[in-house]
XYZ file of C-alpha atoms in Angstrom:
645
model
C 0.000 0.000 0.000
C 1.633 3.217 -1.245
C 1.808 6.175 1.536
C 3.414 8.507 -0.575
C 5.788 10.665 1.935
C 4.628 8.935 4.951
C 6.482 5.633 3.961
C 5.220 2.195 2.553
C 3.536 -0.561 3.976
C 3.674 -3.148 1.774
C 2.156 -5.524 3.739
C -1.427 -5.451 3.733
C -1.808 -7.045 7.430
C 1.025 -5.209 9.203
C 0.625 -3.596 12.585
C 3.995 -2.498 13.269
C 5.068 0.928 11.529
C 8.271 0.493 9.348
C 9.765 3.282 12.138
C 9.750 0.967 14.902
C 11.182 -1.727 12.770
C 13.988 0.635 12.002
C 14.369 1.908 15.272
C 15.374 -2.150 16.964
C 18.030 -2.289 14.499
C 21.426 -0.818 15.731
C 24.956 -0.875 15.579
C 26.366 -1.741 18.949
C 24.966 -4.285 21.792
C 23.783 -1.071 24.030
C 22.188 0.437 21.428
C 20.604 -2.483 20.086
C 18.969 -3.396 23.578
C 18.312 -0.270 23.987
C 16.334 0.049 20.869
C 14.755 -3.588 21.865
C 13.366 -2.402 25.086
C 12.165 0.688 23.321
C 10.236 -1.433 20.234
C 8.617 -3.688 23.111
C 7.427 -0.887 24.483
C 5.963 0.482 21.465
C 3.852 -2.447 21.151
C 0.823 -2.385 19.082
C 1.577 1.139 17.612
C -0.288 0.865 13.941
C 0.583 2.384 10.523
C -2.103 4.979 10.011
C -1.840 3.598 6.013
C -2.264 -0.094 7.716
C -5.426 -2.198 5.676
C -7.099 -2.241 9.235
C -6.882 1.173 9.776
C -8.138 1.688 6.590
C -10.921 -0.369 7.588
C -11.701 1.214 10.679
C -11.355 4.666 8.839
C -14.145 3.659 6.665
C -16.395 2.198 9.610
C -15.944 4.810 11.667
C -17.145 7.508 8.417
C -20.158 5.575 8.386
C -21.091 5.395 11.608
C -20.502 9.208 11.814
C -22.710 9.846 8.936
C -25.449 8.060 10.780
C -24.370 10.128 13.941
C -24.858 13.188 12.248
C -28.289 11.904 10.358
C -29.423 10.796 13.782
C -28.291 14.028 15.659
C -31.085 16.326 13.911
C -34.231 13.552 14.410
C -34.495 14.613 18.383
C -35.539 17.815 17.158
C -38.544 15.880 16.393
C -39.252 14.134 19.776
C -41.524 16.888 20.531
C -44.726 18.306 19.010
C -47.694 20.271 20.199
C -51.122 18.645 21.260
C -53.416 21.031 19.848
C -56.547 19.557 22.139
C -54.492 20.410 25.354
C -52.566 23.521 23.553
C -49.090 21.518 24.975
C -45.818 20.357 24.307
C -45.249 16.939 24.809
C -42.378 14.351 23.992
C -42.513 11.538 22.453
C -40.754 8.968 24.525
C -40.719 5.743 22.356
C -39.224 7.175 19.717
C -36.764 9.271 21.905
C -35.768 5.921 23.648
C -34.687 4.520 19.912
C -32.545 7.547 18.585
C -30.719 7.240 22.436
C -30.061 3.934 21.668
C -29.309 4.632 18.062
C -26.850 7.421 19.222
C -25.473 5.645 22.339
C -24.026 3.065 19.348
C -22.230 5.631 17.534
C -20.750 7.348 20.467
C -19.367 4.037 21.349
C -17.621 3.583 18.211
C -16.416 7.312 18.455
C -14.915 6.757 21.659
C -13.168 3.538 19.855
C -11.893 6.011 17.481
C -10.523 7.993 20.650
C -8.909 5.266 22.082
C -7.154 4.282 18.468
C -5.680 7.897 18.127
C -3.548 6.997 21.269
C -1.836 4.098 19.527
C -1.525 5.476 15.710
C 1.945 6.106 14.824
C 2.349 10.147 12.988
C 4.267 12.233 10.770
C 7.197 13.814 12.350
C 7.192 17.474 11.588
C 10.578 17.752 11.039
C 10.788 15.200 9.021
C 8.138 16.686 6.432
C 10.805 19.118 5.905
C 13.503 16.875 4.610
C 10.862 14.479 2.713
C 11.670 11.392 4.745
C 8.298 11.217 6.257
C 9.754 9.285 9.059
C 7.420 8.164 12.086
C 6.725 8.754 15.503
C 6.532 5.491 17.225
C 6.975 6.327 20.745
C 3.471 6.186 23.063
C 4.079 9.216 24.568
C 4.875 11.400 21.929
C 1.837 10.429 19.999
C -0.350 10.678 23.444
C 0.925 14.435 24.106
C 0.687 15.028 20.362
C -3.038 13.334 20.121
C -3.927 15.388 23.005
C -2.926 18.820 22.000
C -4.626 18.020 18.728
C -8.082 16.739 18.084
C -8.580 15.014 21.856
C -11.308 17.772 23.405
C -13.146 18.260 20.037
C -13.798 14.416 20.498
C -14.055 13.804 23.516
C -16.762 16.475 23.589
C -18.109 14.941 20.188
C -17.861 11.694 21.963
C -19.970 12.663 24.964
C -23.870 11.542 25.442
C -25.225 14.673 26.245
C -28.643 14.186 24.617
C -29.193 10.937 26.304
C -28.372 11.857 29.627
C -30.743 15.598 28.939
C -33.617 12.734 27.695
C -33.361 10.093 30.039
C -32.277 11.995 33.506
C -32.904 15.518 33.115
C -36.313 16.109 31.244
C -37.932 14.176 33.698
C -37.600 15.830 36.576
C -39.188 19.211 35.114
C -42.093 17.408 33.513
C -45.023 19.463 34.556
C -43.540 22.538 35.834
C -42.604 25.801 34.101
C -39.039 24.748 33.895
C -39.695 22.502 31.304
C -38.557 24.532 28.624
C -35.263 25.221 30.119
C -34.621 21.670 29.809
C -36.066 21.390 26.098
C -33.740 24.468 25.486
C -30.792 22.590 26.884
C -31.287 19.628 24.791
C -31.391 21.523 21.565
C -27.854 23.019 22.433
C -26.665 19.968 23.359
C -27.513 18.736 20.003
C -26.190 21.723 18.039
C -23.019 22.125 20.043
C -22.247 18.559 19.443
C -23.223 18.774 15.734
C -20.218 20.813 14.839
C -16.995 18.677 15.694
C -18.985 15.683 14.404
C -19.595 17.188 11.098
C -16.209 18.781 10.878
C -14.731 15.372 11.885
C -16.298 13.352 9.407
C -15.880 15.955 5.951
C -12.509 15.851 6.043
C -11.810 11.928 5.500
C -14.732 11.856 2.937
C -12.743 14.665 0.922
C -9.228 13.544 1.864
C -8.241 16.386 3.741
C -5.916 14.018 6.006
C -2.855 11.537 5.307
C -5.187 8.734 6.517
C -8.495 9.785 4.879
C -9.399 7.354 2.460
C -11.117 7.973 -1.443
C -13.976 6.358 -2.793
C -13.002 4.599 -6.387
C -16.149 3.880 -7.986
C -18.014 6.673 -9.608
C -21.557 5.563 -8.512
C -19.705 5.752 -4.349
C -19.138 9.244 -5.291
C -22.464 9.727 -6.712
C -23.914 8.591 -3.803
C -22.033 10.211 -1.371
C -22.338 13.296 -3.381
C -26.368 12.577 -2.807
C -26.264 12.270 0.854
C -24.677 15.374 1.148
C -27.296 17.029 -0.626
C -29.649 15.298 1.039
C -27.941 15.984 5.158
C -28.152 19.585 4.024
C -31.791 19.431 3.499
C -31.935 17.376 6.443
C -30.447 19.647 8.835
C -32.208 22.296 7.086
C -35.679 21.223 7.680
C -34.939 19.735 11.322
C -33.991 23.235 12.174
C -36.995 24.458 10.432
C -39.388 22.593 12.251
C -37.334 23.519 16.001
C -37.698 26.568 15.300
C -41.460 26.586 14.168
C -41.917 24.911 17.418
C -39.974 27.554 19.454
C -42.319 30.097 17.682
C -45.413 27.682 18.377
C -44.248 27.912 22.301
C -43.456 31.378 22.017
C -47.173 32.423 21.287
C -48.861 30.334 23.796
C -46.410 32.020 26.575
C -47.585 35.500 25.418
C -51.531 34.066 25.160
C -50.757 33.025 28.627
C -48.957 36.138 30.277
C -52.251 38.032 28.307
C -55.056 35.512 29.922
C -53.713 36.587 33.759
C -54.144 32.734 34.470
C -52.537 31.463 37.948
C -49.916 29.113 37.091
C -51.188 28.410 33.423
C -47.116 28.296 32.128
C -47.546 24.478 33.942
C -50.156 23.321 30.853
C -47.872 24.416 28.028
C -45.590 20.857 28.986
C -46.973 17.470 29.091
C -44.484 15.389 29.471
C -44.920 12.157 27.880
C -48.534 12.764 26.903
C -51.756 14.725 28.296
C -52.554 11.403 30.156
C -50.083 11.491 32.131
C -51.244 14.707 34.118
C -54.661 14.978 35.111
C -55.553 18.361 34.053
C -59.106 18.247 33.401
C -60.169 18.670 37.089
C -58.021 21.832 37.315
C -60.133 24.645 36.858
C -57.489 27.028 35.619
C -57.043 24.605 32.408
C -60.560 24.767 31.470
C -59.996 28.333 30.854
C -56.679 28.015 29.498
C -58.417 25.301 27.149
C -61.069 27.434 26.523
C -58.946 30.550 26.175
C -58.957 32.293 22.108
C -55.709 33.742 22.001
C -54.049 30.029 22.909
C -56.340 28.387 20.450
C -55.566 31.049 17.599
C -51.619 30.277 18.063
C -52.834 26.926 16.457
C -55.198 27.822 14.254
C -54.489 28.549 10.264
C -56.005 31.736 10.473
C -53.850 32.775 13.595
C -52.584 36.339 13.454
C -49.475 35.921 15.073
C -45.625 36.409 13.049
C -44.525 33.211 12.310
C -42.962 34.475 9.484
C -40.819 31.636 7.237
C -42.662 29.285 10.128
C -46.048 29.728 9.077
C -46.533 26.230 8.255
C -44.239 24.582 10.661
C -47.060 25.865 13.241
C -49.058 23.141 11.748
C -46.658 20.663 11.163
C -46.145 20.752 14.874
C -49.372 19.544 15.058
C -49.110 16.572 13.816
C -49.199 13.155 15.375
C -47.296 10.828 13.353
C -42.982 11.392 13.331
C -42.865 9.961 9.751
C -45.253 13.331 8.203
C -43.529 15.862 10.579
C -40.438 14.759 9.134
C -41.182 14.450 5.205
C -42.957 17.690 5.483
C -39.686 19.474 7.087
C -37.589 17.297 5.113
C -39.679 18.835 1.905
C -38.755 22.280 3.093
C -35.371 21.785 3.711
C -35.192 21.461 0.281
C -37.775 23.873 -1.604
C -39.697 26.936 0.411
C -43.054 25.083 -0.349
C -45.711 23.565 1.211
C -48.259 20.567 -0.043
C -51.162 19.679 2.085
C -50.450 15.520 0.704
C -47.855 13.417 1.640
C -47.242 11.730 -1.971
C -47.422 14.682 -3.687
C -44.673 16.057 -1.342
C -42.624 12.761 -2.120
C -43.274 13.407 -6.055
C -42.385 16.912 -5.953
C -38.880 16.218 -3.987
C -38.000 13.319 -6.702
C -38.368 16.056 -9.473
C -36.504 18.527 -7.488
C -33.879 15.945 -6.829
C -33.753 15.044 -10.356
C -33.467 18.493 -11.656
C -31.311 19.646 -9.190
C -28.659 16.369 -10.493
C -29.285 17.826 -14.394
C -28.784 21.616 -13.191
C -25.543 20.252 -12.083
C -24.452 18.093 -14.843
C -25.125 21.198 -17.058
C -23.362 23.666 -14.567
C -20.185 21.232 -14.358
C -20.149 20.803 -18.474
C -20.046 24.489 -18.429
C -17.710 25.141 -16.114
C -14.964 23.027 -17.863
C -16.027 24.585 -21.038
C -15.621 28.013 -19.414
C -11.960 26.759 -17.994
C -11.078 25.074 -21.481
C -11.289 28.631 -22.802
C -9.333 30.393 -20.037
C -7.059 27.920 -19.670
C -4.702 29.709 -22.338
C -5.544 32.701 -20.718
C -4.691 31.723 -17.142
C -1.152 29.717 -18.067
C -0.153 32.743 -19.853
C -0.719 34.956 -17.192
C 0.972 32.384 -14.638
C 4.032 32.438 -16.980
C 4.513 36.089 -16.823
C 4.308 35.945 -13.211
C 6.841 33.584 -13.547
C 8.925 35.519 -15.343
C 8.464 38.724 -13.574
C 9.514 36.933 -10.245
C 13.066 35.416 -12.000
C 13.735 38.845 -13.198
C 13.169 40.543 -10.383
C 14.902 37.588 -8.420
C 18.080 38.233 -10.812
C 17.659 41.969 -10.563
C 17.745 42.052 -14.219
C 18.354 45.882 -15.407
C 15.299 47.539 -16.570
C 16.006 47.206 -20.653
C 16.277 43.395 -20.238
C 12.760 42.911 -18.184
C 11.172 45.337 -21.113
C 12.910 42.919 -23.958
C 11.670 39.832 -21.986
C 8.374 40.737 -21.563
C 8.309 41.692 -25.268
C 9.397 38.784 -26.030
C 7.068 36.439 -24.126
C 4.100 38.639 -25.650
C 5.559 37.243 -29.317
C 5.784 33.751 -28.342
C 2.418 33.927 -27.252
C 1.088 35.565 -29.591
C 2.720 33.103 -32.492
C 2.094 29.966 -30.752
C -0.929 30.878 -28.888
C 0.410 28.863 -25.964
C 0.228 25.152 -28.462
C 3.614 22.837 -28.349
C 3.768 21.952 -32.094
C 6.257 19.607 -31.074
C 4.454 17.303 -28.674
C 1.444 17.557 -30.698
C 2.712 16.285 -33.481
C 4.382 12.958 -31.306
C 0.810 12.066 -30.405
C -0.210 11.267 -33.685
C 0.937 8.577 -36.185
C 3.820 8.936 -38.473
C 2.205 9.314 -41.384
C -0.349 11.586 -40.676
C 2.946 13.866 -39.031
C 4.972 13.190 -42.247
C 1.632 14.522 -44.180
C 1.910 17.163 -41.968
C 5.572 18.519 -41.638
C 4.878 17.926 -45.822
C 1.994 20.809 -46.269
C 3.966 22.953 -43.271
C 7.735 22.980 -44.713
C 6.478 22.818 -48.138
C 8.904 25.925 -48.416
C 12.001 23.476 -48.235
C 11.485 22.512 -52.311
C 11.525 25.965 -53.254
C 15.394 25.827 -52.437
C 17.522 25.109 -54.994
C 20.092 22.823 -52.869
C 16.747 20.778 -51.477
C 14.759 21.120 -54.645
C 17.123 18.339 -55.876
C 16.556 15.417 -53.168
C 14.590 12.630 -53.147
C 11.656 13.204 -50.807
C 12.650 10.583 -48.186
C 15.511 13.230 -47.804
C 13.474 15.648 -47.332
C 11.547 14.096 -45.026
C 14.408 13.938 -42.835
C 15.406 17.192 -42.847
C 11.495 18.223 -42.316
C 11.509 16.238 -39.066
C 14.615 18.107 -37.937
C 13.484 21.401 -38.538
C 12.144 24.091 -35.680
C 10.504 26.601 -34.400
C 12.162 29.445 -33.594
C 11.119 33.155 -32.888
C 13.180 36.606 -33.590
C 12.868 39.594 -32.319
C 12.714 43.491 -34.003
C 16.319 44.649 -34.166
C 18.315 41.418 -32.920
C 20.752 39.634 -35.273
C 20.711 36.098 -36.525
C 24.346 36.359 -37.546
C 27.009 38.829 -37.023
C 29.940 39.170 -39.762
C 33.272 37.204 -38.730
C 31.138 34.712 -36.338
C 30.166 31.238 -37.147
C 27.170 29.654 -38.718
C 25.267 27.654 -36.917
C 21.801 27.197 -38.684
C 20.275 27.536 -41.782
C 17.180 29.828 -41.317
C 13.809 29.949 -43.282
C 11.746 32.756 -42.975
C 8.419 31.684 -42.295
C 6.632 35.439 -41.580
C 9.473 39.177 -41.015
C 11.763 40.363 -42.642
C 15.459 40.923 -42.468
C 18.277 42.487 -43.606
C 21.660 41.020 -44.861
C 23.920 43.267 -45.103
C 27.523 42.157 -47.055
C 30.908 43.155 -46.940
C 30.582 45.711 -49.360
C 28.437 47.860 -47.266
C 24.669 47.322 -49.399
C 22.153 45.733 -47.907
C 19.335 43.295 -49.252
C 16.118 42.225 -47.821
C 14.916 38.976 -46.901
C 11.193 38.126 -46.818
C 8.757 35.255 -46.380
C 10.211 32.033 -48.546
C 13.955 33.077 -47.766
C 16.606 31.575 -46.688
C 19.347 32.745 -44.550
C 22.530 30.605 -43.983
C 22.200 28.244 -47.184
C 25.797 27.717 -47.658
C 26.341 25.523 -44.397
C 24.509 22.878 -45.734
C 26.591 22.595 -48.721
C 30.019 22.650 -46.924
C 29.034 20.145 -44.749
C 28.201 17.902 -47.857
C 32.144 18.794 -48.753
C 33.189 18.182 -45.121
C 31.217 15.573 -44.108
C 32.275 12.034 -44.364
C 31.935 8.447 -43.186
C 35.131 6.587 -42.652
C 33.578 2.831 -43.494
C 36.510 0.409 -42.174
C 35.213 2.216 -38.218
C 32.151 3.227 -38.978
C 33.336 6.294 -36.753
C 32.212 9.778 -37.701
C 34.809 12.065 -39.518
C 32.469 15.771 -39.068
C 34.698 19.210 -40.334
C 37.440 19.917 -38.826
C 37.005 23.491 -39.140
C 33.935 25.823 -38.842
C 32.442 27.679 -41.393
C 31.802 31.527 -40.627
C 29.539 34.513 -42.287
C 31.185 37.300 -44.245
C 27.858 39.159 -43.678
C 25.429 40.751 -40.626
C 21.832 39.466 -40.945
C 19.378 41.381 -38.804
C 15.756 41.612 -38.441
C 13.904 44.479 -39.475
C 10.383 43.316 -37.434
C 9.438 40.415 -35.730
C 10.020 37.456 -37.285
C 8.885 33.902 -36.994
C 11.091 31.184 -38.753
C 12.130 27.538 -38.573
C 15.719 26.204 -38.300
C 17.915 23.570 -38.849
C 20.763 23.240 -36.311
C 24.388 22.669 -37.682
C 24.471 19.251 -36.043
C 20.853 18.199 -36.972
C 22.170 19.295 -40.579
C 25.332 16.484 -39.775
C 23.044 13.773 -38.230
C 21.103 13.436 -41.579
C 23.645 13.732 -44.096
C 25.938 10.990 -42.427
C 22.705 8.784 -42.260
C 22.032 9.452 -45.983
C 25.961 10.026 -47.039
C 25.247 7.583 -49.772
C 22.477 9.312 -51.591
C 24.234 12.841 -51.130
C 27.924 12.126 -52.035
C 29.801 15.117 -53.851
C 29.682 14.462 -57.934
C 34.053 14.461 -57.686
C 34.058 11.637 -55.514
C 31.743 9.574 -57.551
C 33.294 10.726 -60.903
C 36.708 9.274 -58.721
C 35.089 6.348 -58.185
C 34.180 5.765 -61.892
C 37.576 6.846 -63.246
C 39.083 4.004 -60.511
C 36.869 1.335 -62.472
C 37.756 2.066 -65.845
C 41.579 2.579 -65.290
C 41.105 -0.747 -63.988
C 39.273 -2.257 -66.610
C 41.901 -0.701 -69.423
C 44.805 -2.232 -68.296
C 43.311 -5.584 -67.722
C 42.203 -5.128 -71.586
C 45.999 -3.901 -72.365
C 47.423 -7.577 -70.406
C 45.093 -9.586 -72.404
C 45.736 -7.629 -75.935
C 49.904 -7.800 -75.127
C 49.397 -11.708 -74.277
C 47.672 -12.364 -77.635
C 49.727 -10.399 -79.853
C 53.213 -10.928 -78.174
C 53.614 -7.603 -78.565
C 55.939 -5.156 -76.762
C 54.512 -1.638 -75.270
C 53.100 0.851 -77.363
C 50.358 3.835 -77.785
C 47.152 3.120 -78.065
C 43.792 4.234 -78.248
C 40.729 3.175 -76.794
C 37.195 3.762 -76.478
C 34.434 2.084 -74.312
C 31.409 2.415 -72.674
C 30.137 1.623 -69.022
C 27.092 2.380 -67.547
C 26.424 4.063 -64.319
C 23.717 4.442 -62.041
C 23.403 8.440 -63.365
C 25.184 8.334 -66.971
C 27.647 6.980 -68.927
C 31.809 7.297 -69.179
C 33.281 7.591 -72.267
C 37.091 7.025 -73.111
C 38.026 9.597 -75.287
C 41.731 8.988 -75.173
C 44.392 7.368 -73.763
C 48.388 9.096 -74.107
C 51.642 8.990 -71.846
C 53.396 11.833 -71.424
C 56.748 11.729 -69.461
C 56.316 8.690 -68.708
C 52.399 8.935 -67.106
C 50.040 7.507 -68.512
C 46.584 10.357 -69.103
C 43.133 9.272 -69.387
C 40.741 11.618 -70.942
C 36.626 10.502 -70.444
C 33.475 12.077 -70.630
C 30.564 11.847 -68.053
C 27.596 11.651 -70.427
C 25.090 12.703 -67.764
C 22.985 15.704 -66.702
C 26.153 16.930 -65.163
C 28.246 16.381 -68.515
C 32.059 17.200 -67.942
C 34.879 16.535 -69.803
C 38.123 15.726 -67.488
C 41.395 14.642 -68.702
């Protein structure tokens, strides 16, 4: 299992970090025991990137999602009796969300207790990249708790069961009931914030021992039941607060109705029959009274505001309605009076909230596939402004820099030609470099190759950028490219003082490719490389006149090809040497064979023959001796016809 920096556990079932594996093995007998006595006391300290760990990451995400599903519900244990005009709880179904909860604290205190025996990152050790871990128990104990102990411990704690089961209770009946209700719906919040802050991060990765959901439909669903906790915790809030404003009312209808004691009927503890208020004469006129009723009525004139309908809601019997109904407005500021056509209406806001999305996302990469350019260009002349100013570059170097970035940019529009071209296939880049360097044949040198040649020199040729005013070559210095001007102008100007221009289709530096087909050769016994032994160098200044964009072939790209094509561009001398070679040779084995037959003794002679070539034909015109060397005059009958002698 890769870790990254942290280290590797390559063993899917270890519980030992590879620190503390390190850490037993030293050089000397002290050291070593000392080292032993230190392992065996870090026994049982895990690899945070261990598979059980893993594990126990994921189990423990789960059962906080629950947690934090569950959290919200006890919002909902209690609702208004609108016969009695109470509050009462709802003590079955606050006995299964304690137990529900009670669960997932236990496993959060698990999670606790793990913390204390997961090995960490040392700090220092970030900084070097080593990643090396801390293995001893008390480091990660002191480290553990100046971290992330309190947040969990608190998270950890069962406030809401003890506030149900102990404390709400004992003010059943009494007009400190609502202090109790109010301390239970802190209790809740308060506890609802580490929990959810706990459990985003290793959903999102946000720590070295987070984990990441592979399949797409995980991520679709956990992507869901976010949407749908935020609804959730939405609407429970919705609904406590309706019932605040519910309670609210009937404390001002009963500070108005001047009844003895009547704050006592607004809580009912687990139910109206559970206090026997219908002998109490004060509750027949609290029961009877119009301001309490209209605090429950639809027609009530009191500000609810945004919790107009949770009023009503409140009123309701059954947990499963209260909670679809808030649920509903968690996620749309509507109200339905049916339960299925609440249901219906949330699937079509679910489903076009997921197409909304899909069309936002699609947009937004659109949107970033067209400022992408933008945004790289503008990062690379931030770039550059920070090396100049870094290098305290002098002020007439930043202006030609930046000058020159804007040209680059501006000719290449931010696009590698280069690695473009390598992603496709050979041919369709040979088509290519074909139509772009199409300007090669209009040179007379290149006009004259064969176009797997060309080819050659196509894929060798590139891109290169010149700005106003600088110089391609200066007069005494050496040649080092050949250049073809693609768009610009420049100006060559000779040893003679006059200048001439050089435009689109030119080409600048044409005579280096000829001297290195003169200098260039391939010594074949070695197969070893025998390049110039001198440079060649310009007798003129070539300058640019405006901005110019060309392509170039490099002095040793120029060498590369012609050695691998030597045969197909060999100088006409040496093959006209070659040819001369084979006929000399072929003459005097026809003068041995003529002074054999003939007995003869030496003499002139002349003779004429013909051999064919690859190119043309040689002709022997004449063969004389004079002082004693022999001359042979022939004539290459070719395109190239020349007489030697």
């Amino acid at each position: 299992m890769n870790s990254g920096q942290l280290g590797m556990c390559n063993d899917p079932y270890c519980t030992t970090c590879p620190g503390a594996y390190r850490a037993s093995i030293h050089a000397d007998a002290t050291g070593r025991g000392r080292k032993r006595f230190q392992f065996l006391s870090s026994k049982f300290i895990m690899n945070p990137h261990n598979e059980h760990v893993q594990r126990w990451n994921k189990f423990f995400v789960i059962s906080c999602l629950v947690a934090v599903f569950i959290d919200p519900l006890f919002f909902f244990i209690l609702s208004v009796n609108e016969d009695y005009k109470c509050i009462f709880y709802d003590w079955s179904f606050a006995i299964g969300i304690a137990v529900v909860r009670t669960v997932t604290d236990i496993v959060f205190l698990l999670h606790i207790l793990l913390q204390f025996r997961l090995a960490y990152v040392a700090p220092e050790s970030r900084v070097s990249g080593t990643g090396d871990f801390v293995v001893e128990p008390k480091k990660i104990a002191v480290h553990y708790l100046r971290g992330y102990f309190l947040p969990d411990l608190f998270a950890a704690l069962p406030l809401p069961q003890v506030i149900i089961l102990l404390v709400m209770p004992t003010y059943w009946g009494s007009s400190a009931a609502n202090y109790a209700k109010n301390m239970l719906r802190a209790a809740v919040l308060l506890q609802y914030v580490p929990r959810i802050t706990r459990v985003l991060p290793l959903i999102a990765g946000g720590y070295s021992t987070a984990f990441i959901f592979e399949s797409a439909w995980t991520n679709f669903v956990i992507n869901l039941l976010m949407f749908v906790l935020a609804g959730h915790v939405m609407g429970s809030c919705w609904y406590l607060f309706g019932l605040q404003r519910v309670n609210r009312c009937l404390q001002d209808a009963c500070l108005a109705s001047k009844i003895t004691n009547c704050k006592v009927f607004l809580d009912c503890g687990r139910g109206p029959k559970y206090h026997n208020f219908t002998g109490n004469p004060d509750w027949e006129i609290w029961n009877k009274d119009a301001e309490a009723s209209s605090c429950l009525s639809k027609s009530n004139t009191y500000s609810y505001g945004i919790y107009q309908q949770a009023s009503i809601i409140t009123k309701r019997d059954s947990f499963i309605v209260r909670y679809i109904y808030s649920l509903f407005w968690g996620f749309q500021v509507l109200f339905y009076p049916f339960i299925w056509h609440i249901l219906f209406t949330m699937g079509i806001i679910g489903l076009g909230l997921l197409l909304f999305a899909l069309l936002i996302g699609n947009m937004q990469n659109f949107l970033q596939s067209l400022g992408k350019r933008t945004l790289e260009m503008q990062l690379r002349r931030h770039d550059v402004g920070q090396w100049m100013s870094h290098r305290h570059l002098p002020r007439h170097l930043q202006s030609q820099v930046k000058k020159a970035e804007k040209f680059s940019w501006a000719a290449t529009r931010g696009v590698n030609e280069e690695e473009l071209l390598k992603n496709l296939p050979e041919d369709l880049q040979r088509d290519i470099r074909r139509h772009l360097f199409g300007f090669l044949k209009e040179v007379r040198i290149f006009s004259l190759m064969d176009e797997p040649i060309l080819d050659a020199f196509r894929g060798i040729l590139r891109q290169e950028l010149y700005m106003d005013k600088s110089y391609v070559q200066n007069k005494g210095g050496p040649i080092g490219k050949m250049v073809f001007i693609v768009r610009g102008q420049m100006e060559s100007i000779g040893s003679d003082g006059n200048p001439s221009l050089l435009r689109e289709g030119d080409v600048c530096g044409e005579e280096l490719l000829a001297w290195h087909l003169e200098n260039v050769s391939v010594k074949k016994e070695t197969e070893k490389i025998r390049g110039p032994k001198q440079r060649l160098f310009s007798n003129r200044d070539v300058r640019c006149t405006s901005n110019v964009e060309a392509f170039i072939l490099q002095s040793s790209d120029l060498v590369d090809v012609i050695i691998n094509f030597e045969r197909f561009l060999r100088n006409p001398r040496t093959k006209a040497a070659t040819h001369i070679q084979v006929v000399w040779k072929y003459h005097r084995w026809q003068r041995m064979r003529k002074a054999k037959a003939h007995n003869q003794g030496r003499h002139p002679m002349d003779a004429a023959f013909l051999l064919g070539t690859e190119r043309g034909f040689i002709t022997i015109t004449g063969l004389t001796q004079r002082s004693g060397v022999v001359m042979l005059c022939f004539t290459i009958s070719s395109s190239e016809g020349v007489d030697f002698c």
